[in-house]
Amino acid sequence: MSKPGRERNALDEYKPHEDAYLAALMAPRPDADLPMGGWARTWAAYMAFVVGPVKAWIGALRR
């Protein structure tokens, strides 16, 4: 498979994670004093957004 094809497959693999991250960003937010659970969910969504593409890219390189 060509490099552009592998890159496209890696992006397609990550699409559900990207959708979840965007949904978390667009969710209505209460005041600046979010409960700890709110911050934890936001942080987890951000980490999924960062770690997912890197993991997919490394997986594509191993193939």
XYZ file of N, CA, C and O in Angstrom:
252
model
N 0.856 -1.174 0.000
C 0.000 0.000 0.000
C 0.903 1.238 0.000
O 1.931 1.274 0.658
N 0.488 2.255 -0.712
C 1.282 3.478 -0.802
C 1.206 4.281 0.494
O 0.321 4.073 1.328
N 2.143 5.188 0.644
C 2.183 6.020 1.852
C 0.900 6.846 2.002
O 0.327 6.888 3.097
N 0.420 7.522 0.938
C -0.848 8.255 1.099
C -2.014 7.349 1.497
O -2.880 7.751 2.281
N -2.015 6.123 0.983
C -3.078 5.181 1.349
C -3.014 4.805 2.819
O -4.039 4.725 3.501
N -1.800 4.575 3.323
C -1.627 4.246 4.747
C -2.037 5.430 5.623
O -2.676 5.243 6.665
N -1.666 6.636 5.183
C -2.036 7.826 5.957
C -3.551 7.985 6.005
O -4.120 8.309 7.042
N -4.207 7.755 4.884
C -5.674 7.880 4.819
C -6.336 6.841 5.721
O -7.301 7.139 6.426
N -5.812 5.620 5.719
C -6.366 4.579 6.584
C -6.201 4.943 8.053
O -7.105 4.704 8.860
N -5.058 5.519 8.408
C -4.830 5.930 9.796
C -5.826 7.024 10.190
O -6.382 7.006 11.290
N -6.079 7.969 9.283
C -7.056 9.031 9.569
C -8.461 8.460 9.698
O -9.226 8.876 10.574
N -8.810 7.520 8.840
C -10.138 6.901 8.912
C -10.323 6.140 10.218
O -11.415 6.133 10.788
N -9.251 5.499 10.694
C -9.311 4.764 11.957
C -9.583 5.692 13.134
O -10.215 5.319 14.105
N -9.105 6.918 13.051
C -9.199 7.849 14.163
C -10.503 8.648 14.168
O -10.852 9.271 15.161
N -11.258 8.637 13.100
C -12.466 9.463 12.949
C -13.428 9.375 14.132
O -13.889 10.420 14.614
N -13.760 8.196 14.680
C -14.686 8.162 15.830
C -14.146 8.907 17.053
O -14.905 9.562 17.767
N -12.832 8.857 17.265
C -12.230 9.575 18.395
C -12.315 11.084 18.185
O -12.580 11.834 19.115
N -12.099 11.503 16.957
C -12.189 12.924 16.639
C -13.621 13.429 16.865
O -13.823 14.503 17.434
N -14.604 12.639 16.442
C -15.999 13.017 16.635
C -16.339 13.143 18.119
O -17.035 14.080 18.528
N -15.836 12.208 18.932
C -16.094 12.262 20.376
C -15.457 13.499 20.992
O -16.046 14.155 21.859
N -14.255 13.839 20.559
C -13.565 15.023 21.084
C -14.338 16.294 20.732
O -14.560 17.154 21.588
N -14.768 16.394 19.493
C -15.515 17.589 19.081
C -16.844 17.693 19.815
O -17.266 18.790 20.198
N -17.505 16.575 20.043
C -18.759 16.589 20.796
C -18.512 17.068 22.226
O -19.305 17.837 22.772
N -17.389 16.638 22.822
C -17.064 17.086 24.181
C -16.771 18.584 24.206
O -17.156 19.284 25.145
N -16.111 19.083 23.179
C -15.819 20.522 23.123
C -17.082 21.360 22.932
O -17.189 22.455 23.475
N -18.015 20.832 22.170
C -19.221 21.593 21.847
C -20.320 21.442 22.894
O -21.328 22.152 22.821
N -20.137 20.565 23.844
C -21.147 20.362 24.886
C -21.303 21.640 25.709
O -20.337 22.364 25.938
N -22.521 21.938 26.131
C -22.717 23.140 26.946
C -21.926 23.032 28.247
O -21.856 21.964 28.859
N -21.331 24.128 28.631
C -20.513 24.136 29.839
C -21.125 25.058 30.885
O -21.546 26.154 30.567
N -21.136 24.597 32.123
C -21.610 25.466 33.199
C -20.560 26.540 33.511
O -19.624 26.733 32.744
N -20.700 27.185 34.632
C -19.769 28.242 35.026
C -18.321 27.768 34.973
O -18.036 26.607 34.764
N -17.417 28.680 35.212
C -15.992 28.355 35.220
C -15.649 27.382 36.344
O -14.618 26.722 36.301
N -16.495 27.287 37.344
C -16.246 26.375 38.472
C -16.799 24.990 38.161
O -17.737 24.522 38.782
N -16.180 24.339 37.176
C -16.624 22.995 36.828
C -16.305 22.025 37.959
O -15.260 22.148 38.591
N -17.172 21.076 38.193
C -16.819 20.040 39.167
C -15.638 19.227 38.631
O -15.357 19.223 37.440
N -14.965 18.559 39.516
C -13.771 17.812 39.122
C -14.079 16.812 38.011
O -13.269 16.610 37.115
N -15.246 16.192 38.033
C -15.610 15.240 36.984
C -15.655 15.888 35.611
O -15.292 15.278 34.615
N -16.111 17.134 35.542
C -16.150 17.853 34.273
C -14.759 18.080 33.714
O -14.508 17.902 32.520
N -13.850 18.479 34.575
C -12.466 18.684 34.133
C -11.847 17.369 33.717
O -11.084 17.308 32.752
N -12.149 16.292 34.433
C -11.593 14.986 34.104
C -12.079 14.522 32.724
O -11.300 13.998 31.932
N -13.361 14.743 32.434
C -13.887 14.350 31.124
C -13.240 15.168 30.013
O -12.889 14.642 28.961
N -13.073 16.470 30.246
C -12.447 17.326 29.245
C -11.001 16.891 29.010
O -10.546 16.806 27.875
N -10.284 16.610 30.087
C -8.895 16.181 29.971
C -8.805 14.845 29.240
O -7.950 14.659 28.382
N -9.696 13.911 29.563
C -9.686 12.598 28.910
C -9.979 12.732 27.416
O -9.349 12.062 26.587
N -10.909 13.591 27.057
C -11.213 13.803 25.641
C -10.014 14.400 24.924
O -9.688 14.011 23.796
N -9.336 15.330 25.578
C -8.149 15.932 24.971
C -7.054 14.893 24.779
O -6.408 14.850 23.736
N -6.835 14.055 25.780
C -5.791 13.037 25.681
C -6.117 12.043 24.566
O -5.228 11.615 23.835
N -7.384 11.685 24.417
C -7.776 10.789 23.333
C -7.502 11.448 21.986
O -7.070 10.793 21.035
N -7.708 12.758 21.910
C -7.483 13.500 20.680
C -5.998 13.519 20.330
O -5.629 13.456 19.166
N -5.130 13.584 21.339
C -3.691 13.647 21.107
C -3.101 12.250 20.900
O -2.324 12.025 19.983
N -3.459 11.318 21.744
C -2.845 9.995 21.722
C -3.334 9.161 20.536
O -2.553 8.419 19.940
N -4.587 9.284 20.178
C -5.147 8.468 19.104
C -4.407 8.578 17.787
O -4.008 7.556 17.211
N -4.177 9.787 17.263
C -3.474 9.891 15.976
C -2.035 9.377 16.053
O -1.537 8.771 15.117
N -1.377 9.624 17.174
C -0.003 9.153 17.326
C 0.030 7.628 17.312
O 0.865 7.014 16.651
N -0.902 7.015 18.020
C -0.981 5.554 18.061
C -1.271 4.994 16.666
O -0.660 4.005 16.242
N -2.193 5.621 15.937
C -2.519 5.173 14.591
C -1.325 5.339 13.650
O -1.053 4.477 12.811
N -0.604 6.421 13.794
C 0.566 6.683 12.951
C 1.658 5.642 13.206
O 2.240 5.099 12.287
N 1.913 5.336 14.479
C 2.911 4.324 14.826
C 2.477 2.958 14.292
O 3.286 2.201 13.761
N 1.192 2.650 14.417
C 0.678 1.388 13.886
C 0.847 1.302 12.374
O 1.186 0.249 11.835
N 0.622 2.429 11.673
C 0.794 2.441 10.223
C 2.255 2.248 9.846
O 2.568 1.612 8.841
N 3.164 2.800 10.629
C 4.592 2.632 10.346
C 5.039 1.176 10.532
O 5.934 0.717 9.835
N 4.428 0.474 11.464
C 4.813 -0.917 11.729
C 4.337 -1.866 10.652
O 4.862 -2.952 10.510
N 3.316 -1.458 9.903
C 2.770 -2.332 8.859
C 3.653 -2.383 7.657
O 4.380 -1.772 7.197
